[in-house]
mmCIF file of C-alpha atoms and ligand atoms in Angstrom:
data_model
loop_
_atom_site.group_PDB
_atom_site.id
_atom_site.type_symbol
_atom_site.label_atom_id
_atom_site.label_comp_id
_atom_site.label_asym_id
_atom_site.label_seq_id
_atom_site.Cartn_x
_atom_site.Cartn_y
_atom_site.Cartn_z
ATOM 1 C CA UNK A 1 0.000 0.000 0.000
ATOM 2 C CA UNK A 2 1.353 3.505 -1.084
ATOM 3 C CA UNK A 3 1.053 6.989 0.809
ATOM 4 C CA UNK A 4 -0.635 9.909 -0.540
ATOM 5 C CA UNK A 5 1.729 11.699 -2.616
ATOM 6 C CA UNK A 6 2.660 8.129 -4.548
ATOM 7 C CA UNK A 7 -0.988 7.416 -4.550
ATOM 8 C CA UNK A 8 -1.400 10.536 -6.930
ATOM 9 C CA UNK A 9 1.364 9.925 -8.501
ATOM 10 C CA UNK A 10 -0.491 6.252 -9.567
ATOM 11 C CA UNK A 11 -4.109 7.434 -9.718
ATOM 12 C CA UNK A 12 -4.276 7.300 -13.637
ATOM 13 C CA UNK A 13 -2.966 3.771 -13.737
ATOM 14 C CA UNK A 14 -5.247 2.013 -10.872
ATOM 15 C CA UNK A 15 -8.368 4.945 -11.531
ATOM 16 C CA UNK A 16 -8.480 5.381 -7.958
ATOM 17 C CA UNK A 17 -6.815 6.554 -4.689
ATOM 18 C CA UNK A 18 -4.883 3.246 -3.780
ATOM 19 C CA UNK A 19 -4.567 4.074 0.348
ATOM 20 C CA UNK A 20 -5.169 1.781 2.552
ATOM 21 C CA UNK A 21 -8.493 2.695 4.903
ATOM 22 C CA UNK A 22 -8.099 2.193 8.796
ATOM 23 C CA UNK A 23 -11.003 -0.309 9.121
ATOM 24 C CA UNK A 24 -11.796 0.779 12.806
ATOM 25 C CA UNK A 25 -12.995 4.116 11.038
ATOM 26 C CA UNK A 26 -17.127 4.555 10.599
ATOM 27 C CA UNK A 27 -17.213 5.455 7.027
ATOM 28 C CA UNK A 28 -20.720 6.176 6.945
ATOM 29 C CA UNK A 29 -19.695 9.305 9.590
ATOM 30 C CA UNK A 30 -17.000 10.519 7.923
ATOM 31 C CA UNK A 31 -18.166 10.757 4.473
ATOM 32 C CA UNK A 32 -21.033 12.578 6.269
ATOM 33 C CA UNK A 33 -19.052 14.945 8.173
ATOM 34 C CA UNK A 34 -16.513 15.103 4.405
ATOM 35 C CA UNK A 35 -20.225 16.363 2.309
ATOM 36 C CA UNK A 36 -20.470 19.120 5.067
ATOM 37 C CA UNK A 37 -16.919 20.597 5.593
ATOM 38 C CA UNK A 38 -17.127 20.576 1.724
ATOM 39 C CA UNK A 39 -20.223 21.271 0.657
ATOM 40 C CA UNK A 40 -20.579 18.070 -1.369
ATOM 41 C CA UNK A 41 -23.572 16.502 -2.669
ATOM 42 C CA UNK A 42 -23.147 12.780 -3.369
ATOM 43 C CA UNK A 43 -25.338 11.493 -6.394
ATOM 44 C CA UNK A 44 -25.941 7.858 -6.412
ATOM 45 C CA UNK A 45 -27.018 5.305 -9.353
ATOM 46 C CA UNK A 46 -29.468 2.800 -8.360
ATOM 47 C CA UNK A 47 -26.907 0.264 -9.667
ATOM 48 C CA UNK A 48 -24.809 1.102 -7.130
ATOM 49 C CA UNK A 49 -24.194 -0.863 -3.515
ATOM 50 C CA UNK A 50 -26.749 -0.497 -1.257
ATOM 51 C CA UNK A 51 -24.306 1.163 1.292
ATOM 52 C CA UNK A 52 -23.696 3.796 -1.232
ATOM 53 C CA UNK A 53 -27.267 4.172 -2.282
ATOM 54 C CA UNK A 54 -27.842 4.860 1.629
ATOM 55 C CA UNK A 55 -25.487 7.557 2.043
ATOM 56 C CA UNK A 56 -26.204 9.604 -0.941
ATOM 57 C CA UNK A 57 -27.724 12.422 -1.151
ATOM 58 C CA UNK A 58 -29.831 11.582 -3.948
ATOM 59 C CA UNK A 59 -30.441 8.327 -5.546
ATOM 60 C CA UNK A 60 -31.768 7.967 -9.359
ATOM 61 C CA UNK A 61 -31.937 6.878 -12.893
ATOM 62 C CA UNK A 62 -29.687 8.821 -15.252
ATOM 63 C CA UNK A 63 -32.655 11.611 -16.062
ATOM 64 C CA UNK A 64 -32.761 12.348 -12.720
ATOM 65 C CA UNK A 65 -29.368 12.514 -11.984
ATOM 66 C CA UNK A 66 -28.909 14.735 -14.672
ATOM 67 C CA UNK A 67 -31.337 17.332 -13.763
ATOM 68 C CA UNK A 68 -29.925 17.145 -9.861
ATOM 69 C CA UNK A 69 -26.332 17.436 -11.256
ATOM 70 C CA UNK A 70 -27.378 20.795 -13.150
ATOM 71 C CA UNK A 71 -29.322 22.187 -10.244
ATOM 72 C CA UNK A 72 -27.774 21.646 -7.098
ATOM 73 C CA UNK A 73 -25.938 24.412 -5.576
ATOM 74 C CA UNK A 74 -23.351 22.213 -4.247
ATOM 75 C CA UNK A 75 -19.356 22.947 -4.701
ATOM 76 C CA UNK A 76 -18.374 19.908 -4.977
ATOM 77 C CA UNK A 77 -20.350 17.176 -7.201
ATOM 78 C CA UNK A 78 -19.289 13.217 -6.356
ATOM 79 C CA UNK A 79 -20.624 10.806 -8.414
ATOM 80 C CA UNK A 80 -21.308 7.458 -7.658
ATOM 81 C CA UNK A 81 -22.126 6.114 -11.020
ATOM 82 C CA UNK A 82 -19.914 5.755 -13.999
ATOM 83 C CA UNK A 83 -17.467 7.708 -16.066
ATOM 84 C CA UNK A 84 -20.437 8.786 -18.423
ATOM 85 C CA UNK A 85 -22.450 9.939 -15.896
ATOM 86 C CA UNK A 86 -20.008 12.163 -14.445
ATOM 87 C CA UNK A 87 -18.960 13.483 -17.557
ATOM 88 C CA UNK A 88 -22.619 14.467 -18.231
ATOM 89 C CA UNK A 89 -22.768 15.920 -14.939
ATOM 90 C CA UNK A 90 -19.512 18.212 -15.425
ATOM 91 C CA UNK A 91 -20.721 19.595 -19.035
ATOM 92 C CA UNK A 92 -23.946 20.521 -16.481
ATOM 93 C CA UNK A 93 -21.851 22.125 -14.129
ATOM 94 C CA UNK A 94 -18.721 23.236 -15.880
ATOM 95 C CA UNK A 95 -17.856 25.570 -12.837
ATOM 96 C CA UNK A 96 -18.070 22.586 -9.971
ATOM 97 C CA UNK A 97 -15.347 20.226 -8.844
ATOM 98 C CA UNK A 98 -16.927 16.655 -10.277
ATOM 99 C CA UNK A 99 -15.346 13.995 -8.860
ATOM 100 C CA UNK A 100 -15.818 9.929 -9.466
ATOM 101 C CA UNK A 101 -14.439 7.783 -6.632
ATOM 102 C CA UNK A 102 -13.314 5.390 -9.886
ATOM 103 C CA UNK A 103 -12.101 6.356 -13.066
ATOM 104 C CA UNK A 104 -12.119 3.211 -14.181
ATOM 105 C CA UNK A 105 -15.702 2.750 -13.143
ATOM 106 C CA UNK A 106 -16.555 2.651 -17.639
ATOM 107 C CA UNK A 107 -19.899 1.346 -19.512
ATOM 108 C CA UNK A 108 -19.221 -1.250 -22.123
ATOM 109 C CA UNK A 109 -22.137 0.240 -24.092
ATOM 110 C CA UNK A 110 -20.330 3.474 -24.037
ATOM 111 C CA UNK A 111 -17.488 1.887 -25.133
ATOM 112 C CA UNK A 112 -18.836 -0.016 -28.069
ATOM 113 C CA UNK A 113 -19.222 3.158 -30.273
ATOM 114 C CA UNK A 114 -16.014 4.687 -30.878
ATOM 115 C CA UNK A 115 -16.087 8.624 -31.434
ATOM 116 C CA UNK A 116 -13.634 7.997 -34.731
ATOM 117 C CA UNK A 117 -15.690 5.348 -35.946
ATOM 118 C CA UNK A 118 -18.660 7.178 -35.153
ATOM 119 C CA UNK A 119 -17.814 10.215 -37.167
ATOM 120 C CA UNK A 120 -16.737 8.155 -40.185
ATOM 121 C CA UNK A 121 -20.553 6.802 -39.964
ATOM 122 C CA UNK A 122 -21.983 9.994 -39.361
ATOM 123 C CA UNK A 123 -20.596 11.417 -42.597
ATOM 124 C CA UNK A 124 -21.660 8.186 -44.922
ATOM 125 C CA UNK A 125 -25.433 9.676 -43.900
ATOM 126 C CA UNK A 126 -25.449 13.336 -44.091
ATOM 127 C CA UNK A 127 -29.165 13.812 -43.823
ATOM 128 C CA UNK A 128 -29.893 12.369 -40.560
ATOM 129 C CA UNK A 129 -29.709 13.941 -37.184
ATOM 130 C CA UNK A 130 -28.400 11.750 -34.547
ATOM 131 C CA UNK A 131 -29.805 11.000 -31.438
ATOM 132 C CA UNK A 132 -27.286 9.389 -28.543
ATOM 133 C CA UNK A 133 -28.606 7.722 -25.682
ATOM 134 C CA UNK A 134 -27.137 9.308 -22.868
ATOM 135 C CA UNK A 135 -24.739 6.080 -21.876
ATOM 136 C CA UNK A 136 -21.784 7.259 -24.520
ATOM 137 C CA UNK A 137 -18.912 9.365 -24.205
ATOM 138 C CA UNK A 138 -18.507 12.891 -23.529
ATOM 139 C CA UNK A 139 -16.835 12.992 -27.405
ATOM 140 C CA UNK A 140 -20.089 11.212 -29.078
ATOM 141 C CA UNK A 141 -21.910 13.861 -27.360
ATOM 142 C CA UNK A 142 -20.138 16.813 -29.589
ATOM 143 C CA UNK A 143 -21.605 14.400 -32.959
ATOM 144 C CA UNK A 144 -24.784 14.010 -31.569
ATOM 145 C CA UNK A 145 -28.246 16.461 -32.209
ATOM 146 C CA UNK A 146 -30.289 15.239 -29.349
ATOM 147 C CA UNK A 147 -29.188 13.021 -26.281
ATOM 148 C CA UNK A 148 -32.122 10.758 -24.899
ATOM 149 C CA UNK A 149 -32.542 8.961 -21.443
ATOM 150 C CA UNK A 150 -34.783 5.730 -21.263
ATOM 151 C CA UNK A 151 -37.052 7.885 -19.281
ATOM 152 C CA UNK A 152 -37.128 10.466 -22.345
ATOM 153 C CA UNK A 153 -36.412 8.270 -25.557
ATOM 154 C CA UNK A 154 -40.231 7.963 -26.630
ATOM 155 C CA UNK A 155 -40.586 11.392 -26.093
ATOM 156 C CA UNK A 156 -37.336 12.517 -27.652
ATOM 157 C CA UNK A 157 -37.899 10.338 -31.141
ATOM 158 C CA UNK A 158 -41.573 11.708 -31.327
ATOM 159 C CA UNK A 159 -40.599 15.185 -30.978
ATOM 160 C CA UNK A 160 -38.655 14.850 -33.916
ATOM 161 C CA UNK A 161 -40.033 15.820 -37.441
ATOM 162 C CA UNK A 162 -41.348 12.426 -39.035
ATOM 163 C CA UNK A 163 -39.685 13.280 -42.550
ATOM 164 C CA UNK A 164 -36.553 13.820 -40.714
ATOM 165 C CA UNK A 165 -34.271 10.750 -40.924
ATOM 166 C CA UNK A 166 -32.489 9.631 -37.912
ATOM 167 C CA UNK A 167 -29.046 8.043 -36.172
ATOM 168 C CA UNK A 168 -29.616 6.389 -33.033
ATOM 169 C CA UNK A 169 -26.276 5.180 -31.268
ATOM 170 C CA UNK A 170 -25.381 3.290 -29.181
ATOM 171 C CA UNK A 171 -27.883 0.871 -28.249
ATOM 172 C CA UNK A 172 -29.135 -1.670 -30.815
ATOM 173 C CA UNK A 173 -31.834 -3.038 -28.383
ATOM 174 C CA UNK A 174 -32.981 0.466 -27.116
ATOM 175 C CA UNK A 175 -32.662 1.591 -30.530
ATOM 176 C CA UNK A 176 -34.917 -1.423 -31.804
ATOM 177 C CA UNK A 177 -37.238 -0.965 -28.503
ATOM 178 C CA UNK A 178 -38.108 2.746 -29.977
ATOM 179 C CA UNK A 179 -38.270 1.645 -33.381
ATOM 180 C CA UNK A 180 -41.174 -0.398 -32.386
ATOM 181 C CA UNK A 181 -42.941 1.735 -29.976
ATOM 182 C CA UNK A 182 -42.512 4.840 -32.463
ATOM 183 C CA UNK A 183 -43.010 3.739 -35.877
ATOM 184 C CA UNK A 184 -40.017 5.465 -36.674
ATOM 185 C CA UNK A 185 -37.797 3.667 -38.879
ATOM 186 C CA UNK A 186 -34.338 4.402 -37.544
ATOM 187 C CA UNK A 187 -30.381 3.472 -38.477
ATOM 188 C CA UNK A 188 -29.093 2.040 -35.641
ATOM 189 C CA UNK A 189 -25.350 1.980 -34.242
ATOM 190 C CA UNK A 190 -24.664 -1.552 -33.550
ATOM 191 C CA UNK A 191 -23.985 -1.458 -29.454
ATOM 192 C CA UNK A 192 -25.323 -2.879 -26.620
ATOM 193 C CA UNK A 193 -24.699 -3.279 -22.716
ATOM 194 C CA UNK A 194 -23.185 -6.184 -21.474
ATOM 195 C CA UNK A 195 -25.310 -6.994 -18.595
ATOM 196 C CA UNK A 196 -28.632 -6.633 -20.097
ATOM 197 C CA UNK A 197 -27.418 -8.972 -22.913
ATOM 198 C CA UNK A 198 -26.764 -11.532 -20.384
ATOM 199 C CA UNK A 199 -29.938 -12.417 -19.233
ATOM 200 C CA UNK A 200 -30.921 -16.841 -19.766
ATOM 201 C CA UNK A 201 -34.422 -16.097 -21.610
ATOM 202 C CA UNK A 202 -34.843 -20.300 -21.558
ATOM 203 C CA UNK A 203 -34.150 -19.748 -17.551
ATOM 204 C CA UNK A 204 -36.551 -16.694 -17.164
ATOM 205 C CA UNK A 205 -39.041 -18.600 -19.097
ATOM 206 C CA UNK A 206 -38.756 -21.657 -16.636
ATOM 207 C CA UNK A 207 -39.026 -19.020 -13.518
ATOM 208 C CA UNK A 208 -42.158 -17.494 -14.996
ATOM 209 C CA UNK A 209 -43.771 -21.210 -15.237
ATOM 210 C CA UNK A 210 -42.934 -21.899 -11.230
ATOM 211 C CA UNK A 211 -44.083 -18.537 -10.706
ATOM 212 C CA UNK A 212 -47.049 -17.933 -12.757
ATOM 213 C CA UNK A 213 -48.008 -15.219 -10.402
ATOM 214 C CA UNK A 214 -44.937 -12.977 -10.994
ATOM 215 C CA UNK A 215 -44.561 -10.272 -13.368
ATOM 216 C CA UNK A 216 -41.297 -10.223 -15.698
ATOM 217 C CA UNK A 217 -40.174 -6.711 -15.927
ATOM 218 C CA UNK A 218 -37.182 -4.998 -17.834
ATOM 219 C CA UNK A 219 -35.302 -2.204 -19.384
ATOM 220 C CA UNK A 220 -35.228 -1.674 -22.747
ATOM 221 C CA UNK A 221 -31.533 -2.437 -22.995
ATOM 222 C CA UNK A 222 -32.487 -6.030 -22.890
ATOM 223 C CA UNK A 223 -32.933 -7.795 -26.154
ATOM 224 C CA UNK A 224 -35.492 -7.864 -27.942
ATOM 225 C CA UNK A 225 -36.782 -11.234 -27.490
ATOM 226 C CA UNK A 226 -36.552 -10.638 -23.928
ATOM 227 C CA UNK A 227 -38.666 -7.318 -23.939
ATOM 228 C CA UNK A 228 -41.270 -9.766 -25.931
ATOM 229 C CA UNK A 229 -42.174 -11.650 -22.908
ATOM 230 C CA UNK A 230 -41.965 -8.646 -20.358
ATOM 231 C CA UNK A 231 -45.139 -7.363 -18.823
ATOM 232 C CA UNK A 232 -43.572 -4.118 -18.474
ATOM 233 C CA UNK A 233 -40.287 -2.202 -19.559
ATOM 234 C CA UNK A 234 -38.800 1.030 -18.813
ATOM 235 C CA UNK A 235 -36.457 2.693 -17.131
ATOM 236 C CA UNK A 236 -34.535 1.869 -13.274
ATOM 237 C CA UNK A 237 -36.889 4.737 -12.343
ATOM 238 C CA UNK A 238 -40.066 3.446 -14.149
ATOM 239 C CA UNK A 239 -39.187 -0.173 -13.014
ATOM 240 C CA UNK A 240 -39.370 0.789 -9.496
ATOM 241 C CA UNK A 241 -42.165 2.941 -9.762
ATOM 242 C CA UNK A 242 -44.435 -0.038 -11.210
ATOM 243 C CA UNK A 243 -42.990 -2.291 -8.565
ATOM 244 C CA UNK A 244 -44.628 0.204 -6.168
ATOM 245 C CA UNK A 245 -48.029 0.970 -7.821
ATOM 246 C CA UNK A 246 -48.037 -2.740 -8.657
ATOM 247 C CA UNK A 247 -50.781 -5.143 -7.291
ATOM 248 C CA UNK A 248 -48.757 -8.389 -7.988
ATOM 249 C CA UNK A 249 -46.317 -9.362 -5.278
ATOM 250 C CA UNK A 250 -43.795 -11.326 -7.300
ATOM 251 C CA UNK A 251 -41.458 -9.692 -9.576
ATOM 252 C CA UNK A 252 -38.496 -11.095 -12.029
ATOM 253 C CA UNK A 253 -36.186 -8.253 -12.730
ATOM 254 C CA UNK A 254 -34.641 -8.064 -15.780
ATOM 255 C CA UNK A 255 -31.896 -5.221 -15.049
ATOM 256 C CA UNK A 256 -28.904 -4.896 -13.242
ATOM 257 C CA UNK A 257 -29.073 -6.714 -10.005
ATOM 258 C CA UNK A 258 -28.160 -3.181 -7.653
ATOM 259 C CA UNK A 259 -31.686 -1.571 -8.434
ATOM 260 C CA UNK A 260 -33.446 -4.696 -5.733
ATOM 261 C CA UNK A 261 -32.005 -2.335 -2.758
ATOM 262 C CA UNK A 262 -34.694 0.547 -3.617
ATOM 263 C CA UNK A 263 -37.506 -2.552 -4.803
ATOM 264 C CA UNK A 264 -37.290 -4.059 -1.745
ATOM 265 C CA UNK A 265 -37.158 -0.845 0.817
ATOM 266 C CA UNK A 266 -40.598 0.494 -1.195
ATOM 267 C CA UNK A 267 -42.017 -2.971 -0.927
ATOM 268 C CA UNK A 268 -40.953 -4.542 2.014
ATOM 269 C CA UNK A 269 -43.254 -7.565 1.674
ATOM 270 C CA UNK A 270 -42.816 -8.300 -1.960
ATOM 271 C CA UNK A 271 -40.907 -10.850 -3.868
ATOM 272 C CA UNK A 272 -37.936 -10.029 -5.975
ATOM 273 C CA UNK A 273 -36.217 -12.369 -8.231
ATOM 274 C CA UNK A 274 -33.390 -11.095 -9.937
ATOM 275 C CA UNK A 275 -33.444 -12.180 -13.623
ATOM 276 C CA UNK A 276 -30.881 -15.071 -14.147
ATOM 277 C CA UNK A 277 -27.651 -14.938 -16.261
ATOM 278 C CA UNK A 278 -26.651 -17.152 -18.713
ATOM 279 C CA UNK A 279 -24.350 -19.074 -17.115
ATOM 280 C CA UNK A 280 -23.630 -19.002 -13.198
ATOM 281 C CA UNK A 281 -21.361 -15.709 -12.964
ATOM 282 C CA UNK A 282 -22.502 -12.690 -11.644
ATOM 283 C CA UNK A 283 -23.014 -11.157 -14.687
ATOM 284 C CA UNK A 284 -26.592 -9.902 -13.915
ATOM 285 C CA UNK A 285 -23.927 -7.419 -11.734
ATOM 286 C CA UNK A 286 -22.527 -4.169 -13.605
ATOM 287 C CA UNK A 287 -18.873 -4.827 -13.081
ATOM 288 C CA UNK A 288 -18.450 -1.468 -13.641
ATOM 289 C CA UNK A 289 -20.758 0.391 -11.446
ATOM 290 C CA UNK A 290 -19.481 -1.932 -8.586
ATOM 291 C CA UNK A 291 -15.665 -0.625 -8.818
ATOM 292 C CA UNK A 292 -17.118 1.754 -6.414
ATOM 293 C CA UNK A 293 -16.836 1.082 -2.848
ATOM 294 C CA UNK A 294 -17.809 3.345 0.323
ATOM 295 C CA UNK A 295 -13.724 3.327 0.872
ATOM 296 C CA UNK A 296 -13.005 4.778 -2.889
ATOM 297 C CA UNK A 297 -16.261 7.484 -2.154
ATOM 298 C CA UNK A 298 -14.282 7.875 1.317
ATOM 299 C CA UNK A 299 -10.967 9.005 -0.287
ATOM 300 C CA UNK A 300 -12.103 10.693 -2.790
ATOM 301 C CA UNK A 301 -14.055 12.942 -1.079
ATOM 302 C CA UNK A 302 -11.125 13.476 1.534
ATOM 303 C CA UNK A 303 -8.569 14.208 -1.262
ATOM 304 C CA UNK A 304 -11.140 15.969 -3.741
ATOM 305 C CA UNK A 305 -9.712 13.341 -6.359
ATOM 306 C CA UNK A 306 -10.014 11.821 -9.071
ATOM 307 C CA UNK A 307 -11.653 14.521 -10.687
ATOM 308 C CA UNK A 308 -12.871 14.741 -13.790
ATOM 309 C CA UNK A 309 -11.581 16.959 -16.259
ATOM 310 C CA UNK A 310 -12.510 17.793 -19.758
ATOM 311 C CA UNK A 311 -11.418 19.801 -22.688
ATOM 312 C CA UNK A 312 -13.324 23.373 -23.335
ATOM 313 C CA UNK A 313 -14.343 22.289 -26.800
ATOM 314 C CA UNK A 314 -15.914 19.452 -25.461
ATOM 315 C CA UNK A 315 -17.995 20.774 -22.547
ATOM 316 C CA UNK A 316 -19.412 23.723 -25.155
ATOM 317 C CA UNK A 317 -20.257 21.082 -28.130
ATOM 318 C CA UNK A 318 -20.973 18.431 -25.896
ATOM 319 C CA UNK A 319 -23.860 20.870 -23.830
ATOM 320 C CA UNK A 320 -26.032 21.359 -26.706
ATOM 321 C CA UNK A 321 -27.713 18.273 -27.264
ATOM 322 C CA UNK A 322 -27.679 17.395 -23.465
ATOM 323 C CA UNK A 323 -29.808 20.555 -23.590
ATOM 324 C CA UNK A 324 -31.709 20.032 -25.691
ATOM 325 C CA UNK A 325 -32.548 16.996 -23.635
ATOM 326 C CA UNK A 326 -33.395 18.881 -20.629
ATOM 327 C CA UNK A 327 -35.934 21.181 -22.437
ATOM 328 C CA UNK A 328 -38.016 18.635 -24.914
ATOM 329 C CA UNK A 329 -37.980 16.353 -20.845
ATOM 330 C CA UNK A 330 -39.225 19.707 -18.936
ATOM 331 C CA UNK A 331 -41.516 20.259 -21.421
ATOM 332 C CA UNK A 332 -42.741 16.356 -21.519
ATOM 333 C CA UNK A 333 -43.043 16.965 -17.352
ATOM 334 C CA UNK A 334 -40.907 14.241 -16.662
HETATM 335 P P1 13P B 1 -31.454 4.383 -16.380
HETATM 336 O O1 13P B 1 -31.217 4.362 -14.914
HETATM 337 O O2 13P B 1 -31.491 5.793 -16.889
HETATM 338 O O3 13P B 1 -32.655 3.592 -16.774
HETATM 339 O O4 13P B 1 -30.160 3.723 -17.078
HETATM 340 C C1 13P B 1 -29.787 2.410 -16.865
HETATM 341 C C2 13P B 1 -28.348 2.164 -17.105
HETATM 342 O O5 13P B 1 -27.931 1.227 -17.699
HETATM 343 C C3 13P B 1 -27.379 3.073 -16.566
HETATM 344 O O6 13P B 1 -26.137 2.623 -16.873
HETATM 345 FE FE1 SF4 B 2 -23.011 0.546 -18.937
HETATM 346 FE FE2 SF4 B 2 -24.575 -1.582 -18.824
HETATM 347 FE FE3 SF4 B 2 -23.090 -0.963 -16.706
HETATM 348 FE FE4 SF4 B 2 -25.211 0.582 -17.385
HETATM 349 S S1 SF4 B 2 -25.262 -1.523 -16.707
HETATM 350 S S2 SF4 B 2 -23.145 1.261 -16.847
HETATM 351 S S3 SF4 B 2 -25.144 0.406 -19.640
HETATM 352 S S4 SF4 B 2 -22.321 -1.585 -18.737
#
C-alpha cells in the first residue's frame, strides 16, 4: 500500500486513490461529516451498492441525476455512477469540482461506439440527425443532435419531425425498442450493454412457469426477445415505480441486479427475483458500477480526487444536445 503523494502519482494507472483505509474508522460518519466541511452533494445510481445508495444524497436513474447534477448548488459534485455519468454531470456544471471515486468505473455500451468510428458513420449519412442515448462518451456527445434517457427516448424520437431521418447510437436493443414503440424507422449503431445482454431467456421462461403469479419486468436495454415476454419495460426509475403501484407481489427483474435495494425498501413484503444470467457468474452485476466502494467514495471525497476533467471544446459542443434533452424532458413533465 502507497502513501498519498505516490498514490497521486499512480491514480491514472489504478483509476483510484490506492490508500489503505483504517477499518476501525465509521465510514458512513466521515463521508457525512466530508459532504459538510465541503459542501458536497453525493449522487448515487441505483446500480450502485446499497451502502452507497444509503449515504447519498440523492439516488436515481440517469434523467434524474442529470437534472440534480445541473441544479444543485453544491461545490463539490461526487458521483457514484460511472465515467459517463459524471462526464454528463460536469458539461452541467462546468464551474463545480466533479469527482468519481473510480475512473475506471466505464460502460461497455459506451465503449462499443467509438467517437472515430462514429464520425466516419456519421458522414456516410449526411441527412440524418443523430440521437445518442445518454450512456456514450462525452466525445459522441459533440456528434450528436439530441441526447435521450430511457425515461425520455419515446418522447425525444416523437418530438422529432417524421420526414426527418435519424441516427440512433449506441444501443441496438434500445434503438430497436423505440423503433417499435414509435413507428419510426431508424439506423441504428450496432452497441449494446453487457449486462442486459446476459440475461438466460430459456431460464426466465422456466421461472415465470414456477411462478405464474410474478410479473417479468425490464429495461429496454435487454434484447429484444426478452422485452417480448416482459409485462412491463422502462427505465430503473419506471421499473421501481411499477414495482410500487403494482398489485402483484412477485417480480423477475430483468436489469442490473443493484436496483433490488430501492424494490425491496418500497415494498418490504414483496418478492424479488433477480433475472438469471446465462451461465452461473454474476453477470446480472454491472462490473463497472461496482468498482465503487464506500472506501473509494471515502478518499475521494477526503482528497477531492479523481476529478474529472474535460477539454473546453468538449464541454461547449458536448452541452447542446444534453440541452436540448433537458428542455423537450421539462416540457414532456418528466
Ligand atoms: P437508467 O437508470 O437511466 O434507466 O439507465 C440504466 C443504465 O444502464 C445506466 O447505466
Ligand atoms: Fe453501462 Fe450496462 Fe453498466 Fe449501465 S449496466 S453502466 S449500460 S455496462
Amino acid at each position: 500500500m502507497t502513501d498519498i503523494a505516490s498514490a497521486k502519482a499512480d491514480l491514472n494507472l489504478n483509476g483510484y486513490l490506492d490508500i489503505e483505509v483504517d477499518p476501525t474508522l465509521d465510514l458512513v460518519e466521515e463521508i457525512e461529516k466530508l459532504k459538510k466541511e465541503k459542501n458536497a452533494i453525493i449522487l448515487a445510481h441505483y446500480y450502485q451498492e446499497s451502502e452507497i445508495q444509503d449515504i447519498a444524497d440523492y439516488t436515481g436513474d440517469s434523467l434524474g441525476l442529470s437534472q440534480k447534477a445541473a441544479e444543485t448548488d453544491a461545490d463539490i459534485i461526487v458521483f457514484a455512477g460511472v465515467h459517463f455519468m459524471a462526464e454528463t454531470a460536469k458539461m452541467l456544471s462546468p464551474e463545480k469540482k466533479v469527482l468519481l471515486p473510480d475512473l475506471k468505473a466505464g460502460c461497455s455500451l459506451a465503449d462499443s461506439c467509438p467517437p472515430d468510428i462514429f464520425r466516419k458513420f456519421k458522414a456516410k449519412h449526411p441527412d440524418h440527425i443523430v440521437v445518442s442515448y445518454i450512456n456514450c462518451t462525452a466525445e459522441l456527445k459533440t456528434l450528436t443532435d439530441i441526447v435521450c434517457t430511457s425515461t425520455n427516448a419515446v418522447h425525444i424520437i416523437e418530438s422529432i419531425p417524421e420526414d426527418q431521418p435519424i441516427i440512433f447510437a449506441p444501443d441496438k436493443n434500445l434503438g430497436a425498442y423505440l423503433v417499435k414503440k414509435t413507428g419510426r424507422d431508424m439506423i441504428l449503431w450496432n452497441g449494446a450493454c453487457m449486462v442486459h445482454e446476459i440475461f438466460a431467456m430459456e431460464k426466465i421462461v422456466k421461472l415465470l412457469n414456477r411462478h405464474p403469479e410474478a410479473k417479468f419486468i425490464a429495461h429496454p436495454e435487454c434484447e429484444p426477445q426478452l422485452l417480448e415476454i416482459a409485462d412491463f419495460i422502462g427505465s430503473t426509475s419506471s421499473l421501481i415505480r411499477y414495482t410500487r403501484e403494482s398489485d402483484a407481489d412477485t417480480f423477475i427483474v430483468g436489469t442490473e441486479v443493484g436496483i433490488l435495494h430501492q424494490m425491496q425498501k418500497y415494498s418490504p413484503n414483496k418478492t424479488f427475483i433477480p433475472a438469471p444470467p446465462n451461465n452461473t457468474c454474476a453477470c446480472n452485476e454491472c462490473p463497472h458500477m461496482k468498482r465503487n466502494t464506500m472506501e473509494k467514495l471515502y478518499l475521494c471525497m477526503k482528497h477531492e480526487l479523481p476529478e474529472i476533467i474535460l477539454p473546453e471544446h468538449i464541454i461547449r459542443d458536448g452541452i447542446a444536445p444534453i440541452n436540448r434533452m433537458m428542455e423537450i424532458s421539462a416540457k414532456a413533465g418528466l
